[in-house]
PDB file of C-alpha atoms in Angstrom:
ATOM      1  CA  MET S   1      34.469  56.623 -21.716  1.00 58.00           C
ATOM      2  CA  SER S   2      33.014  59.602 -23.510  1.00 70.00           C
ATOM      3  CA  GLU S   3      30.658  59.163 -26.408  1.00 74.00           C
ATOM      4  CA  CYS S   4      33.251  60.409 -28.858  1.00 77.00           C
ATOM      5  CA  GLU S   5      35.755  57.822 -27.624  1.00 74.00           C
ATOM      6  CA  HIS S   6      33.069  55.143 -27.863  1.00 70.00           C
ATOM      7  CA  TRP S   7      32.364  55.848 -31.536  1.00 74.00           C
ATOM      8  CA  ARG S   8      36.100  56.145 -32.275  1.00 77.00           C
ATOM      9  CA  SER S   9      36.637  52.720 -30.720  1.00 78.00           C
ATOM     10  CA  ARG S  10      33.839  51.216 -32.808  1.00 79.00           C
ATOM     11  CA  PHE S  11      35.247  52.868 -35.897  1.00 73.00           C
ATOM     12  CA  ASP S  12      38.687  51.450 -35.296  1.00 75.00           C
ATOM     13  CA  THR S  13      37.224  47.975 -34.695  1.00 81.00           C
ATOM     14  CA  MET S  14      35.156  48.056 -37.898  1.00 84.00           C
ATOM     15  CA  LYS S  15      38.096  49.422 -39.861  1.00 81.00           C
ATOM     16  CA  GLU S  16      40.239  46.520 -38.557  1.00 82.00           C
ATOM     17  CA  GLN S  17      37.541  43.989 -39.543  1.00 85.00           C
ATOM     18  CA  TYR S  18      37.276  45.593 -42.983  1.00 83.00           C
ATOM     19  CA  GLU S  19      40.999  45.409 -43.572  1.00 82.00           C
ATOM     20  CA  GLN S  20      40.997  41.769 -42.447  1.00 86.00           C
ATOM     21  CA  GLU S  21      38.093  40.850 -44.717  1.00 85.00           C
ATOM     22  CA  LYS S  22      39.739  42.761 -47.561  1.00 85.00           C
ATOM     23  CA  GLU S  23      42.922  40.691 -47.046  1.00 85.00           C
ATOM     24  CA  GLU S  24      40.938  37.448 -46.914  1.00 86.00           C
ATOM     25  CA  LYS S  25      39.098  38.236 -50.120  1.00 89.00           C
ATOM     26  CA  TYR S  26      42.431  39.096 -51.814  1.00 87.00           C
ATOM     27  CA  GLN S  27      43.867  35.734 -50.700  1.00 88.00           C
ATOM     28  CA  LEU S  28      40.749  33.914 -51.944  1.00 88.00           C
ATOM     29  CA  LYS S  29      40.996  35.765 -55.299  1.00 89.00           C
ATOM     30  CA  CYS S  30      44.624  34.644 -55.637  1.00 88.00           C
ATOM     31  CA  GLU S  31      43.652  31.065 -54.802  1.00 89.00           C
ATOM     32  CA  VAL S  32      40.858  31.136 -57.443  1.00 89.00           C
ATOM     33  CA  GLN S  33      43.265  32.462 -60.043  1.00 89.00           C
ATOM     34  CA  LYS S  34      45.772  29.805 -59.136  1.00 88.00           C
ATOM     35  CA  LEU S  35      43.152  27.039 -59.367  1.00 84.00           C
ATOM     36  CA  ASN S  36      41.973  28.426 -62.747  1.00 86.00           C
ATOM     37  CA  VAL S  37      45.484  28.241 -64.079  1.00 85.00           C
ATOM     38  CA  GLN S  38      45.933  24.680 -62.737  1.00 84.00           C
ATOM     39  CA  LEU S  39      42.576  23.684 -64.211  1.00 81.00           C
ATOM     40  CA  ALA S  40      43.509  25.183 -67.600  1.00 79.00           C
ATOM     41  CA  ASP S  41      46.850  23.356 -67.524  1.00 77.00           C
ATOM     42  CA  GLN S  42      45.203  20.081 -66.526  1.00 81.00           C
ATOM     43  CA  SER S  43      42.568  20.530 -69.300  1.00 77.00           C
ATOM     44  CA  GLU S  44      45.219  21.215 -71.867  1.00 83.00           C
ATOM     45  CA  TYR S  45      47.238  18.219 -70.700  1.00 83.00           C
ATOM     46  CA  SER S  46      44.132  15.971 -70.880  1.00 83.00           C
ATOM     47  CA  ILE S  47      43.330  17.203 -74.376  1.00 81.00           C
ATOM     48  CA  ASN S  48      46.929  16.635 -75.533  1.00 86.00           C
ATOM     49  CA  MET S  49      46.973  13.179 -73.960  1.00 87.00           C
ATOM     50  CA  GLY S  50      43.588  12.301 -75.488  1.00 86.00           C
ATOM     51  CA  THR S  51      44.687  13.543 -78.876  1.00 88.00           C
ATOM     52  CA  ALA S  52      47.885  11.491 -78.757  1.00 91.00           C
ATOM     53  CA  ILE S  53      46.137   8.322 -77.662  1.00 90.00           C
ATOM     54  CA  GLY S  54      43.316   8.858 -80.168  1.00 90.00           C
ATOM     55  CA  THR S  55      45.735   9.409 -83.025  1.00 91.00           C
ATOM     56  CA  LEU S  56      47.669   6.230 -82.094  1.00 92.00           C
ATOM     57  CA  LEU S  57      44.428   4.241 -81.906  1.00 92.00           C
ATOM     58  CA  TRP S  58      43.345   5.688 -85.233  1.00 94.00           C
ATOM     59  CA  ARG S  59      46.533   4.428 -86.797  1.00 93.00           C
ATOM     60  CA  VAL S  60      46.536   0.933 -85.319  1.00 93.00           C
ATOM     61  CA  SER S  61      42.793   0.544 -86.103  1.00 93.00           C
ATOM     62  CA  GLN S  62      43.737   0.341 -89.805  1.00 93.00           C
ATOM     63  CA  SER S  63      44.529  -3.304 -89.100  1.00 92.00           C
ATOM     64  CA  GLU S  64      41.537  -5.599 -89.194  1.00 90.00           C
ATOM     65  CA  GLN S  65      43.150  -7.808 -86.550  1.00 90.00           C
ATOM     66  CA  THR S  66      43.366  -4.845 -84.223  1.00 90.00           C
ATOM     67  CA  ILE S  67      39.688  -4.070 -84.845  1.00 93.00           C
ATOM     68  CA  HIS S  68      38.785  -7.578 -83.681  1.00 90.00           C
ATOM     69  CA  SER S  69      40.829  -7.077 -80.517  1.00 89.00           C
ATOM     70  CA  VAL S  70      39.324  -3.640 -79.807  1.00 87.00           C
ATOM     71  CA  LEU S  71      35.724  -4.716 -80.247  1.00 92.00           C
ATOM     72  CA  GLN S  72      36.123  -7.814 -78.077  1.00 89.00           C
ATOM     73  CA  GLY S  73      37.165  -5.650 -75.150  1.00 80.00           C
ATOM     74  CA  SER S  74      34.935  -4.921 -72.145  1.00 82.00           C
ATOM     75  CA  LYS S  75      34.894  -1.132 -72.755  1.00 90.00           C
ATOM     76  CA  THR S  76      33.672  -1.102 -76.327  1.00 93.00           C
ATOM     77  CA  GLU S  77      30.173   0.148 -75.605  1.00 94.00           C
ATOM     78  CA  GLU S  78      31.580   2.908 -73.417  1.00 95.00           C
ATOM     79  CA  PHE S  79      33.941   3.909 -76.215  1.00 94.00           C
ATOM     80  CA  LEU S  80      31.136   4.147 -78.769  1.00 96.00           C
ATOM     81  CA  GLN S  81      29.092   6.235 -76.311  1.00 96.00           C
ATOM     82  CA  LEU S  82      32.151   8.447 -75.692  1.00 95.00           C
ATOM     83  CA  VAL S  83      32.569   9.052 -79.458  1.00 96.00           C
ATOM     84  CA  GLN S  84      28.910   9.938 -79.840  1.00 97.00           C
ATOM     85  CA  GLY S  85      28.822  12.295 -76.900  1.00 96.00           C
ATOM     86  CA  THR S  86      32.113  13.997 -77.843  1.00 95.00           C
ATOM     87  CA  LEU S  87      31.065  14.456 -81.489  1.00 96.00           C
ATOM     88  CA  GLU S  88      27.638  15.913 -80.643  1.00 95.00           C
ATOM     89  CA  SER S  89      29.139  18.242 -77.999  1.00 93.00           C
ATOM     90  CA  TYR S  90      31.847  19.390 -80.425  1.00 92.00           C
ATOM     91  CA  VAL S  91      29.427  20.187 -83.235  1.00 91.00           C
ATOM     92  CA  GLN S  92      26.985  21.909 -80.859  1.00 89.00           C
ATOM     93  CA  THR S  93      29.768  24.117 -79.552  1.00 85.00           C
ATOM     94  CA  TYR S  94      30.626  25.386 -83.032  1.00 79.00           C
ATOM     95  CA  SER S  95      27.071  25.593 -84.371  1.00 71.00           C
ATOM     96  CA  ASN S  96      25.936  28.333 -81.978  1.00 67.00           C
ATOM     97  CA  GLY S  97      26.489  31.119 -84.505  1.00 62.00           C
ATOM     98  CA  THR S  98      30.235  31.267 -84.050  1.00 67.00           C
ATOM     99  CA  PRO S  99      31.843  32.173 -87.406  1.00 70.00           C
ATOM    100  CA  TYR S 100      33.770  29.227 -88.876  1.00 76.00           C
ATOM    101  CA  HIS S 101      37.441  29.511 -89.631  1.00 77.00           C
ATOM    102  CA  PRO S 102      39.538  26.668 -91.229  1.00 75.00           C
ATOM    103  CA  SER S 103      41.990  26.831 -88.300  1.00 79.00           C
ATOM    104  CA  GLN S 104      39.275  25.413 -86.052  1.00 80.00           C
ATOM    105  CA  GLU S 105      40.019  21.956 -87.477  1.00 85.00           C
ATOM    106  CA  GLU S 106      43.702  22.342 -86.571  1.00 85.00           C
ATOM    107  CA  SER S 107      43.164  22.668 -82.775  1.00 88.00           C
ATOM    108  CA  ASN S 108      43.985  19.818 -80.385  1.00 88.00           C
ATOM    109  CA  GLU S 109      40.273  19.503 -79.573  1.00 88.00           C
ATOM    110  CA  SER S 110      39.459  19.081 -83.247  1.00 92.00           C
ATOM    111  CA  ASN S 111      42.309  16.643 -83.771  1.00 93.00           C
ATOM    112  CA  PHE S 112      40.962  14.572 -80.849  1.00 93.00           C
ATOM    113  CA  VAL S 113      37.458  14.487 -82.401  1.00 95.00           C
ATOM    114  CA  LEU S 114      38.874  13.604 -85.833  1.00 96.00           C
ATOM    115  CA  ALA S 115      41.003  10.835 -84.307  1.00 95.00           C
ATOM    116  CA  ILE S 116      38.138   9.026 -82.506  1.00 96.00           C
ATOM    117  CA  CYS S 117      35.869   9.498 -85.532  1.00 97.00           C
ATOM    118  CA  GLY S 118      38.655   8.067 -87.697  1.00 96.00           C
ATOM    119  CA  VAL S 119      38.701   4.986 -85.433  1.00 96.00           C
ATOM    120  CA  ILE S 120      34.962   4.467 -86.145  1.00 97.00           C
ATOM    121  CA  THR S 121      35.563   4.919 -89.902  1.00 97.00           C
ATOM    122  CA  ASN S 122      38.242   2.191 -89.738  1.00 97.00           C
ATOM    123  CA  ILE S 123      35.989  -0.095 -87.696  1.00 97.00           C
ATOM    124  CA  ALA S 124      33.217   0.334 -90.252  1.00 97.00           C
ATOM    125  CA  ALA S 125      35.681  -0.468 -93.042  1.00 96.00           C
ATOM    126  CA  ALA S 126      36.072  -4.064 -91.753  1.00 96.00           C
ATOM    127  CA  PRO S 127      33.195  -6.576 -92.286  1.00 95.00           C
ATOM    128  CA  TYR S 128      33.338  -7.648 -88.632  1.00 95.00           C
ATOM    129  CA  GLY S 129      33.412  -4.022 -87.537  1.00 96.00           C
ATOM    130  CA  ARG S 130      30.343  -2.802 -89.441  1.00 96.00           C
ATOM    131  CA  HIS S 131      28.494  -5.957 -88.399  1.00 96.00           C
ATOM    132  CA  PHE S 132      29.322  -5.162 -84.790  1.00 96.00           C
ATOM    133  CA  LEU S 133      28.223  -1.541 -85.086  1.00 97.00           C
ATOM    134  CA  MET S 134      24.832  -2.437 -86.594  1.00 97.00           C
ATOM    135  CA  GLY S 135      24.315  -5.253 -84.045  1.00 95.00           C
ATOM    136  CA  SER S 136      24.981  -3.011 -81.073  1.00 95.00           C
ATOM    137  CA  THR S 137      22.602  -0.502 -79.542  1.00 95.00           C
ATOM    138  CA  SER S 138      25.413   1.983 -78.954  1.00 96.00           C
ATOM    139  CA  GLY S 139      26.676   1.377 -82.474  1.00 97.00           C
ATOM    140  CA  CYS S 140      23.287   2.115 -84.061  1.00 97.00           C
ATOM    141  CA  GLN S 141      22.963   5.249 -81.970  1.00 97.00           C
ATOM    142  CA  LEU S 142      26.417   6.373 -83.068  1.00 98.00           C
ATOM    143  CA  VAL S 143      25.593   5.807 -86.729  1.00 98.00           C
ATOM    144  CA  ASP S 144      22.379   7.748 -86.228  1.00 97.00           C
ATOM    145  CA  SER S 145      24.421  10.546 -84.669  1.00 97.00           C
ATOM    146  CA  TYR S 146      26.724  10.464 -87.678  1.00 97.00           C
ATOM    147  CA  VAL S 147      23.796  11.063 -90.010  1.00 97.00           C
ATOM    148  CA  GLU S 148      22.425  13.873 -87.837  1.00 96.00           C
ATOM    149  CA  VAL S 149      25.788  15.599 -87.632  1.00 96.00           C
ATOM    150  CA  LEU S 150      26.284  15.224 -91.393  1.00 96.00           C
ATOM    151  CA  MET S 151      22.919  16.947 -91.844  1.00 94.00           C
ATOM    152  CA  GLN S 152      24.005  19.879 -89.660  1.00 92.00           C
ATOM    153  CA  LEU S 153      27.434  20.514 -91.154  1.00 91.00           C
ATOM    154  CA  LEU S 154      27.182  22.883 -94.095  1.00 87.00           C
ATOM    155  CA  PRO S 155      29.963  23.198 -96.690  1.00 87.00           C
ATOM    156  CA  PRO S 156      32.565  24.603 -96.551  1.00 86.00           C
ATOM    157  CA  THR S 157      32.692  24.134 -92.761  1.00 89.00           C
ATOM    158  CA  PHE S 158      34.561  21.177 -91.200  1.00 93.00           C
ATOM    159  CA  PRO S 159      35.615  19.367 -94.447  1.00 94.00           C
ATOM    160  CA  LYS S 160      37.846  16.929 -92.574  1.00 95.00           C
ATOM    161  CA  LEU S 161      35.108  15.844 -90.211  1.00 96.00           C
ATOM    162  CA  ARG S 162      32.589  15.550 -93.035  1.00 96.00           C
ATOM    163  CA  LYS S 163      35.013  13.368 -94.968  1.00 97.00           C
ATOM    164  CA  LEU S 164      35.271  10.879 -92.036  1.00 97.00           C
ATOM    165  CA  LEU S 165      31.472  10.886 -91.606  1.00 98.00           C
ATOM    166  CA  LEU S 166      30.901  10.185 -95.286  1.00 98.00           C
ATOM    167  CA  MET S 167      33.495   7.406 -95.368  1.00 98.00           C
ATOM    168  CA  ALA S 168      32.071   5.765 -92.285  1.00 98.00           C
ATOM    169  CA  LEU S 169      28.478   5.926 -93.580  1.00 98.00           C
ATOM    170  CA  TYR S 170      29.530   4.449 -96.900  1.00 97.00           C
ATOM    171  CA  ASN S 171      31.251   1.602 -95.108  1.00 97.00           C
ATOM    172  CA  VAL S 172      28.103   1.059 -92.998  1.00 97.00           C
ATOM    173  CA  SER S 173      25.965   0.929 -96.192  1.00 96.00           C
ATOM    174  CA  ILE S 174      27.871  -2.131 -97.339  1.00 95.00           C
ATOM    175  CA  ASN S 175      26.321  -4.054 -94.449  1.00 95.00           C
ATOM    176  CA  GLU S 176      22.764  -5.240 -95.079  1.00 93.00           C
ATOM    177  CA  GLN S 177      21.436  -3.938 -91.776  1.00 95.00           C
ATOM    178  CA  GLY S 178      23.411  -0.753 -92.226  1.00 96.00           C
ATOM    179  CA  MET S 179      21.858  -0.212 -95.626  1.00 95.00           C
ATOM    180  CA  LYS S 180      18.329  -0.619 -94.267  1.00 93.00           C
ATOM    181  CA  PHE S 181      19.162   1.721 -91.392  1.00 96.00           C
ATOM    182  CA  LEU S 182      20.450   4.474 -93.637  1.00 96.00           C
ATOM    183  CA  CYS S 183      17.612   4.122 -96.167  1.00 93.00           C
ATOM    184  CA  GLN S 184      15.165   5.002 -93.389  1.00 92.00           C
ATOM    185  CA  LYS S 185      16.838   8.333 -92.695  1.00 93.00           C
ATOM    186  CA  PRO S 186      14.720  11.130 -94.295  1.00 91.00           C
ATOM    187  CA  GLY S 187      16.605  13.740 -96.247  1.00 92.00           C
ATOM    188  CA  ILE S 188      19.849  11.816 -96.563  1.00 94.00           C
ATOM    189  CA  ILE S 189      19.750  11.770-100.370  1.00 94.00           C
ATOM    190  CA  SER S 190      19.094  15.511-100.492  1.00 94.00           C
ATOM    191  CA  LYS S 191      21.986  16.161 -98.125  1.00 96.00           C
ATOM    192  CA  LEU S 192      24.368  14.075-100.210  1.00 96.00           C
ATOM    193  CA  ALA S 193      23.228  15.881-103.341  1.00 95.00           C
ATOM    194  CA  PHE S 194      23.880  19.205-101.648  1.00 95.00           C
ATOM    195  CA  ILE S 195      27.426  18.097-100.782  1.00 96.00           C
ATOM    196  CA  ILE S 196      28.024  17.018-104.393  1.00 94.00           C
ATOM    197  CA  THR S 197      26.954  20.341-105.741  1.00 93.00           C
ATOM    198  CA  ASN S 198      28.250  22.679-103.039  1.00 92.00           C
ATOM    199  CA  ASP S 199      31.231  21.158-101.228  1.00 93.00           C
ATOM    200  CA  LEU S 200      34.591  22.706-102.126  1.00 90.00           C
ATOM    201  CA  CYS S 201      36.428  19.533-101.139  1.00 93.00           C
ATOM    202  CA  VAL S 202      36.757  17.162-104.105  1.00 94.00           C
ATOM    203  CA  GLU S 203      37.245  14.127-101.853  1.00 95.00           C
ATOM    204  CA  ASN S 204      33.949  14.867-100.033  1.00 96.00           C
ATOM    205  CA  GLN S 205      32.153  15.164-103.377  1.00 95.00           C
ATOM    206  CA  GLU S 206      33.566  11.766-104.352  1.00 95.00           C
ATOM    207  CA  HIS S 207      32.543  10.138-101.043  1.00 96.00           C
ATOM    208  CA  ALA S 208      29.057  11.625-101.287  1.00 96.00           C
ATOM    209  CA  LEU S 209      28.735  10.190-104.787  1.00 95.00           C
ATOM    210  CA  HIS S 210      29.787   6.744-103.630  1.00 94.00           C
ATOM    211  CA  LEU S 211      27.266   6.762-100.788  1.00 96.00           C
ATOM    212  CA  ILE S 212      24.449   8.101-102.960  1.00 94.00           C
ATOM    213  CA  GLN S 213      25.136   5.330-105.536  1.00 91.00           C
ATOM    214  CA  SER S 214      25.110   2.739-102.793  1.00 92.00           C
ATOM    215  CA  LEU S 215      21.738   3.930-101.450  1.00 91.00           C
ATOM    216  CA  ALA S 216      20.165   4.380-104.888  1.00 85.00           C
ATOM    217  CA  TYR S 217      20.700   0.647-105.624  1.00 80.00           C
ATOM    218  CA  GLU S 218      18.580  -0.394-102.674  1.00 74.00           C
ATOM    219  CA  ARG S 219      15.554  -1.771-104.560  1.00 68.00           C
ATOM    220  CA  GLN S 220      13.433  -2.104-101.381  1.00 73.00           C
ATOM    221  CA  HIS S 221      13.379   1.676-101.121  1.00 77.00           C
ATOM    222  CA  PRO S 222      12.448   3.065-104.574  1.00 79.00           C
ATOM    223  CA  ASN S 223      11.539   6.347-102.894  1.00 84.00           C
ATOM    224  CA  LEU S 224      15.253   7.048-102.633  1.00 87.00           C
ATOM    225  CA  LEU S 225      15.654   6.880-106.356  1.00 86.00           C
ATOM    226  CA  HIS S 226      12.664   9.213-106.829  1.00 88.00           C
ATOM    227  CA  GLU S 227      14.200  11.655-104.376  1.00 90.00           C
ATOM    228  CA  LEU S 228      17.506  11.395-106.227  1.00 91.00           C
ATOM    229  CA  LEU S 229      15.824  12.242-109.504  1.00 90.00           C
ATOM    230  CA  GLU S 230      14.227  15.338-107.880  1.00 93.00           C
ATOM    231  CA  VAL S 231      17.346  16.750-106.265  1.00 93.00           C
ATOM    232  CA  LEU S 232      19.757  15.780-109.084  1.00 92.00           C
ATOM    233  CA  PRO S 233      17.783  15.887-112.333  1.00 92.00           C
ATOM    234  CA  GLN S 234      19.385  14.893-115.577  1.00 90.00           C
ATOM    235  CA  ARG S 235      20.154  18.481-116.610  1.00 92.00           C
ATOM    236  CA  THR S 236      22.006  19.151-113.321  1.00 93.00           C
ATOM    237  CA  LEU S 237      24.048  16.008-113.678  1.00 92.00           C
ATOM    238  CA  GLN S 238      24.942  16.793-117.260  1.00 92.00           C
ATOM    239  CA  GLU S 239      26.167  20.257-116.183  1.00 92.00           C
ATOM    240  CA  LEU S 240      28.189  18.760-113.335  1.00 90.00           C
ATOM    241  CA  SER S 241      29.748  16.228-115.661  1.00 88.00           C
ATOM    242  CA  LYS S 242      31.207  19.148-117.629  1.00 87.00           C
ATOM    243  CA  THR S 243      32.093  21.623-114.928  1.00 83.00           C
ATOM    244  CA  SER S 244      33.186  19.510-111.974  1.00 80.00           C
ATOM    245  CA  HIS S 245      36.676  18.428-111.082  1.00 88.00           C
ATOM    246  CA  PRO S 246      37.947  15.563-113.297  1.00 88.00           C
ATOM    247  CA  GLN S 247      37.803  13.101-110.395  1.00 85.00           C
ATOM    248  CA  VAL S 248      34.186  14.037-109.727  1.00 91.00           C
ATOM    249  CA  GLN S 249      33.202  14.035-113.414  1.00 91.00           C
ATOM    250  CA  GLN S 250      33.837  10.303-113.663  1.00 90.00           C
ATOM    251  CA  GLY S 251      31.653   9.662-110.655  1.00 90.00           C
ATOM    252  CA  ILE S 252      28.910  11.825-112.092  1.00 92.00           C
ATOM    253  CA  LEU S 253      28.996   9.878-115.357  1.00 92.00           C
ATOM    254  CA  GLU S 254      28.772   6.616-113.451  1.00 90.00           C
ATOM    255  CA  LEU S 255      25.818   7.954-111.436  1.00 90.00           C
ATOM    256  CA  MET S 256      24.063   9.027-114.640  1.00 92.00           C
ATOM    257  CA  SER S 257      24.582   5.544-116.049  1.00 91.00           C
ATOM    258  CA  ASP S 258      23.304   3.951-112.812  1.00 87.00           C
ATOM    259  CA  ILE S 259      20.220   6.132-112.810  1.00 88.00           C
ATOM    260  CA  MET S 260      19.454   5.266-116.442  1.00 86.00           C
ATOM    261  CA  HIS S 261      19.806   1.594-115.601  1.00 84.00           C
ATOM    262  CA  LEU S 262      17.691   1.803-112.451  1.00 81.00           C
ATOM    263  CA  THR S 263      14.900   3.825-114.109  1.00 81.00           C
ATOM    264  CA  ARG S 264      14.532   1.148-116.751  1.00 76.00           C
ATOM    265  CA  GLU S 265      14.002  -1.438-114.073  1.00 67.00           C
ATOM    266  CA  VAL S 266      11.364   0.578-112.150  1.00 55.00           C
TER     267      VAL S 266
END
């Protein structure tokens, strides 16, 4: 075999190997694309399933009897941990500088988060439920996470989620241990005051007022009243009582009356 034929033979062999590898890579690329589609479909199915189940659980948890049944189950701690992890991951995803749009709270992912947070709000609305939360390690960690997330969410972003957080924390404050727990959270009064003065959602302003009134009446923590007087001085409250929505005005007047009563006792 001449040298020319030798190199031609090697060339043909390498060309054949190249074409074979090219075909294999193409097949692998098709497989990856197929798997990505299957994974996306499975992910969407799981989210839809989770949203449906979460919404159903949210509805049935409005019954106090159902709450007893749910909390006596063997998976309660795991559920509380699931809610905490999901909530924190959800907020972290949308707090990385991504511009907020109201439609974000309409997605299936958001509906799932709202549903499981709604379950916790309903649990905290029942005496047995809030007692369970504050007597459980996972429950206390979840309430702590609620406070941290509330601190992170700035109006007007995520009004629906903020509403559920405020409602749950107010329900928790009715419990003696819950009240003590919340009173130890630095900056909570300032955050509630910020919501009252800046949130565009009237319901959120009302819920923030209810919670701030509940905390202000805790006599074992007079520092909360002092903080309240700093972030919502009399002049600010008087202005809000004239310019706020009628539903909020009544709450502002009640808060002014409460502050006057409390300052006389101090």
